[in-house]
Coordinates of C-alpha atoms in Angstrom, one line a residue:
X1 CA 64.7 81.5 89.3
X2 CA 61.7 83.1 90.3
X3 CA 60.6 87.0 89.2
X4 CA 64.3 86.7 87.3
X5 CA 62.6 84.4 84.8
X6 CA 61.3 87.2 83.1
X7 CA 63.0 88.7 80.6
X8 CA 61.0 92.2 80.9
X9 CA 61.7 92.0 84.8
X10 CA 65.7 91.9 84.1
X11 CA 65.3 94.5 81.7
X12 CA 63.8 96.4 84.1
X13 CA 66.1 95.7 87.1
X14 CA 68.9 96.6 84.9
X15 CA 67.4 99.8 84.1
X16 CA 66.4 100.5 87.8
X17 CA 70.0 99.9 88.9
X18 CA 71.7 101.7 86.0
X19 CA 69.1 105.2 86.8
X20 CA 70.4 104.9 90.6
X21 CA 74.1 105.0 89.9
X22 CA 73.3 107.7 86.8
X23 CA 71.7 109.7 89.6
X24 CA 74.1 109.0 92.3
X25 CA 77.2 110.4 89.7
X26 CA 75.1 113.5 88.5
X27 CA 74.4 115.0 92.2
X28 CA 78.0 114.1 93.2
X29 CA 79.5 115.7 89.9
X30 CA 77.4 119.0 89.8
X31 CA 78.4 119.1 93.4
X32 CA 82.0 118.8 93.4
X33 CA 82.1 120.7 90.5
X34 CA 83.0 123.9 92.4
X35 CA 86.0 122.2 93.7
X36 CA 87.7 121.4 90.7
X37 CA 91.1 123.5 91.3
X38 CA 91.3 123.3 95.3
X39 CA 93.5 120.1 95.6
X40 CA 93.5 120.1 99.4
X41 CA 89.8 119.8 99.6
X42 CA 90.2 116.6 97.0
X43 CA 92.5 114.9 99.9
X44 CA 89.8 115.7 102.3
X45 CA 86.9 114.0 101.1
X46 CA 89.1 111.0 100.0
X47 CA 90.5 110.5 103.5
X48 CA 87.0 110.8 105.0
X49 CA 85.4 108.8 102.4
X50 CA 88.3 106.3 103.0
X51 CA 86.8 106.1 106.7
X52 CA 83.2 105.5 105.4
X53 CA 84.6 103.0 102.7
X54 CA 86.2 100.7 105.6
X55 CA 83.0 100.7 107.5
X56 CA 81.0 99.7 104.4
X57 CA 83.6 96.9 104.1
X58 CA 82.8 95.5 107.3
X59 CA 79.2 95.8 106.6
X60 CA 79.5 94.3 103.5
X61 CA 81.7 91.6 104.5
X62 CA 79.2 90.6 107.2
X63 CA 76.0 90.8 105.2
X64 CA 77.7 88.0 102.8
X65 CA 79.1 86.0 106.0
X66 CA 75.5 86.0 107.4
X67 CA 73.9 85.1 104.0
X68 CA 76.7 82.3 103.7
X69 CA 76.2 80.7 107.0
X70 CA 73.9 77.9 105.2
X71 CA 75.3 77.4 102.1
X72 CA 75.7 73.5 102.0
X73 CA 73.3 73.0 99.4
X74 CA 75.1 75.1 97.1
X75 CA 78.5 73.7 98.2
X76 CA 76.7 69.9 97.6
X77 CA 76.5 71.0 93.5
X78 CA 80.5 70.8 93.2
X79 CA 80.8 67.0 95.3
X80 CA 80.4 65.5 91.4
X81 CA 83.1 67.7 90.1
X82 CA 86.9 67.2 89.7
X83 CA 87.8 69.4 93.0
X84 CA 89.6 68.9 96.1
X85 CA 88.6 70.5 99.5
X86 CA 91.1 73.3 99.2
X87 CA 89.5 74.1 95.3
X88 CA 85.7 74.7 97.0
X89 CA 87.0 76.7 100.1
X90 CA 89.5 79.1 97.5
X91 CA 86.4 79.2 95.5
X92 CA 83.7 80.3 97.9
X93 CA 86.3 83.1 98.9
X94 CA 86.5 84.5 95.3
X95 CA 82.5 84.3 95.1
X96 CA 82.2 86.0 99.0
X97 CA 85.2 89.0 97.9
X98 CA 82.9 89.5 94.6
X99 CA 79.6 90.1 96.3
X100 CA 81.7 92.1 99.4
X101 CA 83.0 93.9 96.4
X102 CA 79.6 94.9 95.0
X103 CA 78.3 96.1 97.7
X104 CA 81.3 98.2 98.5
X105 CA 81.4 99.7 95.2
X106 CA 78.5 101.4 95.5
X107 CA 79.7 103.5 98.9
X108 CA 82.2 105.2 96.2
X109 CA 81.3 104.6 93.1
X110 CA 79.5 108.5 92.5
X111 CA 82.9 109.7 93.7
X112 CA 85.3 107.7 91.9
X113 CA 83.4 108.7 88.3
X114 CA 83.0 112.0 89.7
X115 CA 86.5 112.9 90.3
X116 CA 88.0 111.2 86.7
X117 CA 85.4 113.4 84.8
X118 CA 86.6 116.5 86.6
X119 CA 90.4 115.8 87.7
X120 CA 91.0 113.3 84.6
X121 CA 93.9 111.1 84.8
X122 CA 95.0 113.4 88.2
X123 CA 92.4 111.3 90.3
X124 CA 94.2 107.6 89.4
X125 CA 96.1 108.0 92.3
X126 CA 93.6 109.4 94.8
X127 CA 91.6 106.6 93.8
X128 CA 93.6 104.0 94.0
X129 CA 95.4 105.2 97.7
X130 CA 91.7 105.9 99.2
X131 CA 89.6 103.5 97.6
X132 CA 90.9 100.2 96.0
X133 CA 93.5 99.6 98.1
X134 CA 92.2 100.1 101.5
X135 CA 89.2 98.1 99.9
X136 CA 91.2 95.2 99.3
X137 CA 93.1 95.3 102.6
X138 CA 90.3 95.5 104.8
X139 CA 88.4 92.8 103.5
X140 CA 91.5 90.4 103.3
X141 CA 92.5 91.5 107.0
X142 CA 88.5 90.7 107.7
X143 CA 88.9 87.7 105.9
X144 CA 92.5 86.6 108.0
X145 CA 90.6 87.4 111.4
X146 CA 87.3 85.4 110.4
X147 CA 89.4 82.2 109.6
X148 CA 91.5 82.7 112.7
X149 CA 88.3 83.1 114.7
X150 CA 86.6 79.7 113.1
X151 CA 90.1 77.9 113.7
X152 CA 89.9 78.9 117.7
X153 CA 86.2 77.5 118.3
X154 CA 87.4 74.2 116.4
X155 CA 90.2 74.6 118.6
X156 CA 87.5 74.6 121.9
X157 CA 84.8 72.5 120.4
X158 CA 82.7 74.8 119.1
X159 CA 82.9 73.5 115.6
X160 CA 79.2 73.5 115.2
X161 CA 78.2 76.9 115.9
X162 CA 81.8 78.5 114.4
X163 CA 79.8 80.2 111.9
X164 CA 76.9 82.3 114.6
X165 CA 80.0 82.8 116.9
X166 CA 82.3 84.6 114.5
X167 CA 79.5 86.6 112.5
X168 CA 78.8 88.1 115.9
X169 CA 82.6 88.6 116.6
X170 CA 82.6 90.4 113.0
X171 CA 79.3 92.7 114.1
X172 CA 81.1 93.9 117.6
X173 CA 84.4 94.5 115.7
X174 CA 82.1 96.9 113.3
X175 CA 80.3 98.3 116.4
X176 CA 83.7 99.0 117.9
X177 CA 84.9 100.6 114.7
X178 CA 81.7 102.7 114.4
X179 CA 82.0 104.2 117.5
X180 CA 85.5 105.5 116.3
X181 CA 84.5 107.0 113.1
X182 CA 83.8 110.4 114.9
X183 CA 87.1 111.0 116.5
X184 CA 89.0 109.8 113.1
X185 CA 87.2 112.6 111.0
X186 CA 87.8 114.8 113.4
X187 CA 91.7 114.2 113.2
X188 CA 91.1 114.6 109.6
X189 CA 89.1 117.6 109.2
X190 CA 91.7 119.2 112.1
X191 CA 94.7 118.4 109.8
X192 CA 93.3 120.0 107.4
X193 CA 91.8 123.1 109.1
X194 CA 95.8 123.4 109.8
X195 CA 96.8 122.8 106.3
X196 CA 99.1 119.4 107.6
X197 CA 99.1 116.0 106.7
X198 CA 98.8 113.9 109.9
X199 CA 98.8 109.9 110.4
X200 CA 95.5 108.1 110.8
X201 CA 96.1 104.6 110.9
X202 CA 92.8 104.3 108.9
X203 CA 94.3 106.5 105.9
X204 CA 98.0 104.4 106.3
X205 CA 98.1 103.9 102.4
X206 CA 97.2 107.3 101.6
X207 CA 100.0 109.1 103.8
X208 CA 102.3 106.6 102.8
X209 CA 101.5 107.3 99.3
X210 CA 102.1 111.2 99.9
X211 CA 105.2 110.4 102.3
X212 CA 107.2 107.7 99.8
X213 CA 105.6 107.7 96.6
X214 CA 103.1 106.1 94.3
X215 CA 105.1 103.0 93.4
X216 CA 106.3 101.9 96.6
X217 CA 103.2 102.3 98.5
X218 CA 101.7 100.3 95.9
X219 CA 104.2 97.8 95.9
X220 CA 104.1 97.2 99.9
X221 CA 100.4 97.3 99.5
X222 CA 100.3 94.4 96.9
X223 CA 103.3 92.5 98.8
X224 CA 101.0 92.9 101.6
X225 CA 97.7 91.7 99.7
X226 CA 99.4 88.7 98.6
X227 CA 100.9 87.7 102.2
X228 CA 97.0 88.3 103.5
X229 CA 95.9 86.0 100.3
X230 CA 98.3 82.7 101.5
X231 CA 97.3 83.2 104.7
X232 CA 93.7 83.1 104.3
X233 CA 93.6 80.0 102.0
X234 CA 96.4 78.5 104.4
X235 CA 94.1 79.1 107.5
X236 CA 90.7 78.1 105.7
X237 CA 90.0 74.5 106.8
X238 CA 90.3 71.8 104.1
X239 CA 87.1 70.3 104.6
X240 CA 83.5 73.0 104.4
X241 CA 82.7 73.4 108.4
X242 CA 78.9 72.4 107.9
X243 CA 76.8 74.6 110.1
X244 CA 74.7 73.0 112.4
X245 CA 70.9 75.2 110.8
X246 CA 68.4 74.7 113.5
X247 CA 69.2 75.2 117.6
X248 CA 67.7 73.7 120.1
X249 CA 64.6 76.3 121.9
X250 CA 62.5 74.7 123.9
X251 CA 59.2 75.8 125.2
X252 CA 56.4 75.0 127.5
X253 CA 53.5 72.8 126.7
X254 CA 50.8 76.0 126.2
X255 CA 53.2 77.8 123.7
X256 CA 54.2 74.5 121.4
X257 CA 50.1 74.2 121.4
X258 CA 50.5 77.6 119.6
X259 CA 53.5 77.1 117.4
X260 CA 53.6 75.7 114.3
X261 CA 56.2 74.1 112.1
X262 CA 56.2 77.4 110.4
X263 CA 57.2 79.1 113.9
X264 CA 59.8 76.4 114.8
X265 CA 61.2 76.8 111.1
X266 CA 62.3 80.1 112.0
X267 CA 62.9 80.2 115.7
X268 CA 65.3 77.7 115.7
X269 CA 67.3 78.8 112.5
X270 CA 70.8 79.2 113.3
X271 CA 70.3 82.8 111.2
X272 CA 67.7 83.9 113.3
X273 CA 70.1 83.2 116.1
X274 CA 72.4 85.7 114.8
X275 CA 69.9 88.1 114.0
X276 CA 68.7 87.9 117.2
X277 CA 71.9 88.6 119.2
X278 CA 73.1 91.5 117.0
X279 CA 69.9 92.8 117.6
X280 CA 70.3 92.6 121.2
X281 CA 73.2 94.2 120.8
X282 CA 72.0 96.9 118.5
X283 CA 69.1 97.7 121.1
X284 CA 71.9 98.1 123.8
X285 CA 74.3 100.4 121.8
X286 CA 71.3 102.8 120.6
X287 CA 70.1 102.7 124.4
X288 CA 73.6 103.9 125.5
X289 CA 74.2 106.0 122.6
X290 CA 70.3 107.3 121.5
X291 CA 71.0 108.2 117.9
X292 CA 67.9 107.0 117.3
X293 CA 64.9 105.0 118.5
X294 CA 66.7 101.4 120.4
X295 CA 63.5 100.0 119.0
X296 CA 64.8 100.2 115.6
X297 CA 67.1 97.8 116.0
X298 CA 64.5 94.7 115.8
X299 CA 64.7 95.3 112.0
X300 CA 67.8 93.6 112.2
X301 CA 65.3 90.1 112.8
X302 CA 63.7 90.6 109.5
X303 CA 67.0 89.1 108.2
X304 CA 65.8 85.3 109.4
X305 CA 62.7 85.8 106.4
X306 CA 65.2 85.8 103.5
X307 CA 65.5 82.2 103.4
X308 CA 62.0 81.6 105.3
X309 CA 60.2 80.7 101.9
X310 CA 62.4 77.9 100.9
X311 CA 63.7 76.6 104.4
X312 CA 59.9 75.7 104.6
X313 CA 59.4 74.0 101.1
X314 CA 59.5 70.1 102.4
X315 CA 56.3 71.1 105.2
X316 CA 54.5 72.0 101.8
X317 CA 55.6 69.4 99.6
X318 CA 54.2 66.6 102.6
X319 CA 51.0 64.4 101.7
X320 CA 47.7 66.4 102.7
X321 CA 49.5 69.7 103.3
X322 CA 48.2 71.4 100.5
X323 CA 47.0 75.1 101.4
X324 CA 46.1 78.2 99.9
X325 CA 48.6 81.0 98.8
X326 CA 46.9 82.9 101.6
X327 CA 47.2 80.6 103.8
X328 CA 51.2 80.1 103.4
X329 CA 51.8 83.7 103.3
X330 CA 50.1 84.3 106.5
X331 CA 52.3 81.4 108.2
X332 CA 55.2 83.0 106.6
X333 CA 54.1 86.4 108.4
X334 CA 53.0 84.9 111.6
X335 CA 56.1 82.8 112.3
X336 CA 58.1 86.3 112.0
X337 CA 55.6 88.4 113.4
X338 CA 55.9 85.6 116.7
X339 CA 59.6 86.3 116.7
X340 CA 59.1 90.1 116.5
X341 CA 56.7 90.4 119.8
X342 CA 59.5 88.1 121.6
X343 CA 61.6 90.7 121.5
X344 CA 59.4 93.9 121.1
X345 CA 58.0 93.1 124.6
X346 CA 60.8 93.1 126.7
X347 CA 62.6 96.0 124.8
X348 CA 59.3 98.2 125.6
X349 CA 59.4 97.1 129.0
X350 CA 62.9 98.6 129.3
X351 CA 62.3 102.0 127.4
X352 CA 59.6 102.1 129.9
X353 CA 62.3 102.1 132.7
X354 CA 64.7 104.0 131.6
X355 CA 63.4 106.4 128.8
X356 CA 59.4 107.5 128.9
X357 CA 59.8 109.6 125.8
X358 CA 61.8 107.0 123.8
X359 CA 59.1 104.4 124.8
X360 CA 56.2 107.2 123.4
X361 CA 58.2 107.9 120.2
X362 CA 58.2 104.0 119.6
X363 CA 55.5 103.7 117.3
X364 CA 57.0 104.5 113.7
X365 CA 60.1 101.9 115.0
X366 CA 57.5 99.3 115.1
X367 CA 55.8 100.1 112.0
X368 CA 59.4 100.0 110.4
X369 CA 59.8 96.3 111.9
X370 CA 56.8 95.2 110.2
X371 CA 57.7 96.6 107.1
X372 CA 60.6 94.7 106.9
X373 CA 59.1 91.8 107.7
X374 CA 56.8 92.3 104.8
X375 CA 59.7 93.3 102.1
X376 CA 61.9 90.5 103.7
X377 CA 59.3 87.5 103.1
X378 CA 58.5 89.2 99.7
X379 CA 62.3 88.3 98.6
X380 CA 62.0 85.4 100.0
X381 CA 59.7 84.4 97.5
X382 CA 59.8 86.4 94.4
X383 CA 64.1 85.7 95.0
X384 CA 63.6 82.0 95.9
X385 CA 67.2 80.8 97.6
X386 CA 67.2 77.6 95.6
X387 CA 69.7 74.9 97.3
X388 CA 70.9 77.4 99.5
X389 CA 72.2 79.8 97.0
X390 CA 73.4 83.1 98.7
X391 CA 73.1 84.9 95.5
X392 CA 69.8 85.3 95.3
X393 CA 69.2 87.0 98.6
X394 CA 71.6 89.5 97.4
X395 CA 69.8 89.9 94.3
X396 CA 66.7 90.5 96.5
X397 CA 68.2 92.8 98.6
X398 CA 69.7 94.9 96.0
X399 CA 66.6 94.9 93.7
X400 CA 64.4 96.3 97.1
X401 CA 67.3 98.9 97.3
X402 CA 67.6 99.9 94.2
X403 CA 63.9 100.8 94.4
X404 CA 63.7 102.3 97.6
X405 CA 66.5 104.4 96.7
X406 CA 64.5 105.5 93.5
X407 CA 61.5 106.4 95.9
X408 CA 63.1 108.1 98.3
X409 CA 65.1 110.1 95.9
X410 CA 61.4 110.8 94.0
X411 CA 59.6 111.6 96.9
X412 CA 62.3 113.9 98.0
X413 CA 61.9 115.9 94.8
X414 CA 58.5 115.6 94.9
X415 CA 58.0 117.3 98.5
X416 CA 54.9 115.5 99.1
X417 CA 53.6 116.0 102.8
X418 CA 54.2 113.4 105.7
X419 CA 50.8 111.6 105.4
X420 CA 51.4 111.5 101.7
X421 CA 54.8 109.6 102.4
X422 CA 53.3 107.8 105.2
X423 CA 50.1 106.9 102.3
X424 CA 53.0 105.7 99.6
X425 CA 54.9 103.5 102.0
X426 CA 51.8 101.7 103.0
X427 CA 51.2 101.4 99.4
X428 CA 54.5 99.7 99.1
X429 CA 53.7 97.4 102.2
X430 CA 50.7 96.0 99.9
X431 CA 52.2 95.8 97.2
X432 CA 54.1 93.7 98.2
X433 CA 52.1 91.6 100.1
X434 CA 49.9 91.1 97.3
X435 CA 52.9 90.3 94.8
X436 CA 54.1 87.7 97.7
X437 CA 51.1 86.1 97.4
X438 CA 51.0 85.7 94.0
X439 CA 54.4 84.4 93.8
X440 CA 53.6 81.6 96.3
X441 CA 50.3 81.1 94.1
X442 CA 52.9 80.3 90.9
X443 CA 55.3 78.1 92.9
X444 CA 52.9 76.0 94.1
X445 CA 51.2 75.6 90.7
X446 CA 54.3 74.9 89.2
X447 CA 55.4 72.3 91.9
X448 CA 52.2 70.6 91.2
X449 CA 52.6 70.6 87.2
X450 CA 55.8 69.4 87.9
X451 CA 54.8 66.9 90.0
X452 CA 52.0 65.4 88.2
X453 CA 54.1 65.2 84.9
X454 CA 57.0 63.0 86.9
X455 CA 54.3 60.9 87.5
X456 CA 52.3 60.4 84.4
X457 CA 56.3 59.5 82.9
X458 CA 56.6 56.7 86.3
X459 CA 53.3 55.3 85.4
X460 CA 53.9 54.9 81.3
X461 CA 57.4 53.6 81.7
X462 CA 58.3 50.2 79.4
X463 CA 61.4 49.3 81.2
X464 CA 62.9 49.4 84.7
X465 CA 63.5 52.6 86.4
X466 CA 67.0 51.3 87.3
X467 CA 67.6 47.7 86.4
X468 CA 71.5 47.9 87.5
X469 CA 70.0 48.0 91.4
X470 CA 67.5 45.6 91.2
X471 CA 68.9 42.3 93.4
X472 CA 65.9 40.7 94.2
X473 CA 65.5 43.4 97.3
X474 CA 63.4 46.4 97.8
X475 CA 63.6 48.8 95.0
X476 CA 65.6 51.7 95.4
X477 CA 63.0 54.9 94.6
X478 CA 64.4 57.8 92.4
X479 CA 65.4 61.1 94.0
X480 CA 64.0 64.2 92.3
X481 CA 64.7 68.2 92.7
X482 CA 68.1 66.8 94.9
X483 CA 65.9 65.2 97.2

């Protein structure tokens, strides 16, 4: 679907992706290189990239969750199929640990290939104790706590919101583990400063694996995986928790006068809800702990545009509402852009208050909000989520990665001044608007085609549509695109 119709834009993507991680190997294998023979420096960046790796999880396993939270119309595709409730759930969970596992493997992948090509088959076993295992745990545990979590608002009658309220659980268990990460490199690095092996509970299968041994670590490991397997699918409820999509926001009379069915479209999404409150509580954490500008954290509401091109199909597809590509894209923009000033405004008002220079250094935060918006509703609709379908979101998100990664990483060599960065990112910014644009230009020509030919094959039909309903009644109409 969409720009992945091309056969030249795959080939492409594919290329893209495979120069990154050909990049990412190089730098990490010319710079380890050094450290071929000092084995004690080897455990060292494996327990700290274990540390990194776990957060990455989390991150990873709540980017998919988030994505997830409106997947019916994907889950609707299997209702014709010869599965039970239990078959979907089990199968949603192998399709969420895949993309969870993507997106993990490329925290360690430069590392992994790094250390086989200089330690050879010596680096197995570092591997598998500080990298696939603690993977695999960590998401399963995730997955064990996220099931218990949707179980306990079922429990309260909260069945309908399950979804926002245990993505945000997820996102203060990854605040809580961030603020950690310090004081657990810290024990590291000082354990090995002193040349000892100490227990972190975040490296457990690595010291276990130096304390007992390689086969019995790895034993208790998969024993454990297993138990964390039956007790996921044994928690997971036999029937798909639908998630109720739109909230209830009201507003006064003046404001709905300025809203349209654009801005509601987004407002009221249950995703923007979430995006919302963990960037509430983004704004709070960086105002407490100023690692960078609190203002930053509104980026995090860009994440409601993924879906914002599709979840706004049907208000295009009504009688009369036909527009120009313009047109759309600047609803698209506005409805976010609405959204973004919500919550702009009161987070100036309190950098005012609290912090004058982080309220004058706000600027370039802003500019980064707006950016996102732009790249977000560009993946929205060059990535179209058909029926719901997580998948291509991620797609989206890895493509835009993939090439700002390539940017940064040519800019950097490059050393071009600021105002020539600041001249190439706004080149990106209309770039992308401009491709947007033209994607909505060929959706809606194609809808149209498509349109018109299901009718020129109604109006030249020799026999009835569907003669097995016909009782004398109303006729039944057909359904088309699912619909």
């Amino acid at each position: 679907m969409g720009i992945l119709s091309s056969t030249s834009v795959r080939i492409f993507a594919v290329s893209a992706a495979a120069l990154l991680l050909t990049v990412m190997c190089a730098s990490a294998y010319f710079f380890l290189k050094p450290l071929v023979d000092d084995t004690a420096t080897w455990r060292l960046l494996f327990d700290t990239a274990t540390v990194s790796l776990v957060l990455w999880v989390q991150i990873a396993f709540l980017l998919v969750k988030v994505l997830f939270i409106n997947a019916e119309g994907m889950l609707v595709l299997t209702y014709q199929l010869p599965l039970t409730n239990r078959e979907r759930s089990a199968a949603f969970l192998i399709y969420e640990a895949t993309t969870t596992g993507i997106v993990a493997g490329v925290g360690f992948i430069s590392l992994a290939v790094s250390a086989l090509l200089l330690l050879g088959p010596a680096a197995i076993p570092h591997i598998a104790a500080a990298v696939i295992l603690p993977v695999i745990l960590t998401y399963l545990a995730l997955s064990v706590f996220y099931q218990i979590l949707t179980r306990m608002w079922a429990l309260i009658g909260l069945r309908r919101i399950a979804g926002v309220l245990s993505i945000l659980a997820l996102f203060a268990l990854l605040v809580l583990y961030s603020v950690q990460m310090t004081n657990l490199v810290q024990e590291i690095s000082n354990a090995y400063l002193e040349k000892q092996r100490r227990y972190v509970w975040v490296t457990s299968v690595a010291w276990s694996w130096h304390r007992y041994g390689g086969f019995p670590t790895f034993v208790a490991a998969a024993g454990l995986a297993a138990a964390l397997v039956a007790l996921t699918l044994a928690l997971t409820p036999n029937q798909h928790v639908r998630q109720s999509r739109y909230l209830r926001v009201s507003a006064g009379r003046r404001l709905n006068r300025l809203l349209s069915p654009y801005d509601w479209c987004l407002l009221r999404n249950s995703q923007t809800a979430v995006g919302a409150s963990m960037a509430v509580a983004l704004f709070l954490y960086l105002a407490l702990h100023p690692a960078m500008n609190p203002m930053w954290s509104l980026t995090v509401l860009s994440l409601g545009g993924l879906y914002q091109f599709t979840a706004t199909q049907t208000l295009r597809t009504m009688p009369g509402a036909s527009s120009s590509p313009w047109r759309i894209y600047g609803c698209l923009i506005k409805a976010q852009i609405v959204l973004l000033v919500v919550f702009a405004i009161p987070g100036l008002g309190i950098l005012l208050a609290v912090d004058l220079h982080l309220f004058i250094e706000s600027g370039p935060a802003l500019l980064g909000s707006v950016g996102g918006v732009v790249l977000t509703t560009c993946i929205s609709i060059v990535f179209p989520a058909e029926k719901d379908n997580p998948f291509s979101v991620f797609l989206g998100l890895s493509a835009l990665g993939a090439v700002l990664a390539l940017s940064a990483i040519g800019l950097g060599m490059l050393n071009l001044p600021p105002w020539a960065v600041k001249v190439s990112l706004t080149g990106v910014s209309a770039l992308s608007v401009w491709y947007g644009v033209q994607g909505i230009r060929i959706s809606e020509s194609r809808r149209r085609n498509d349109k018109a030919t299901v009718g020129h094959k109604l109006r030249h039909r020799v026999s009835a549509a569907d003669p097995g309903d016909r009782d004398g009644g109303t006729d039944v109409p057909h359904v088309f695109n699912g619909r």
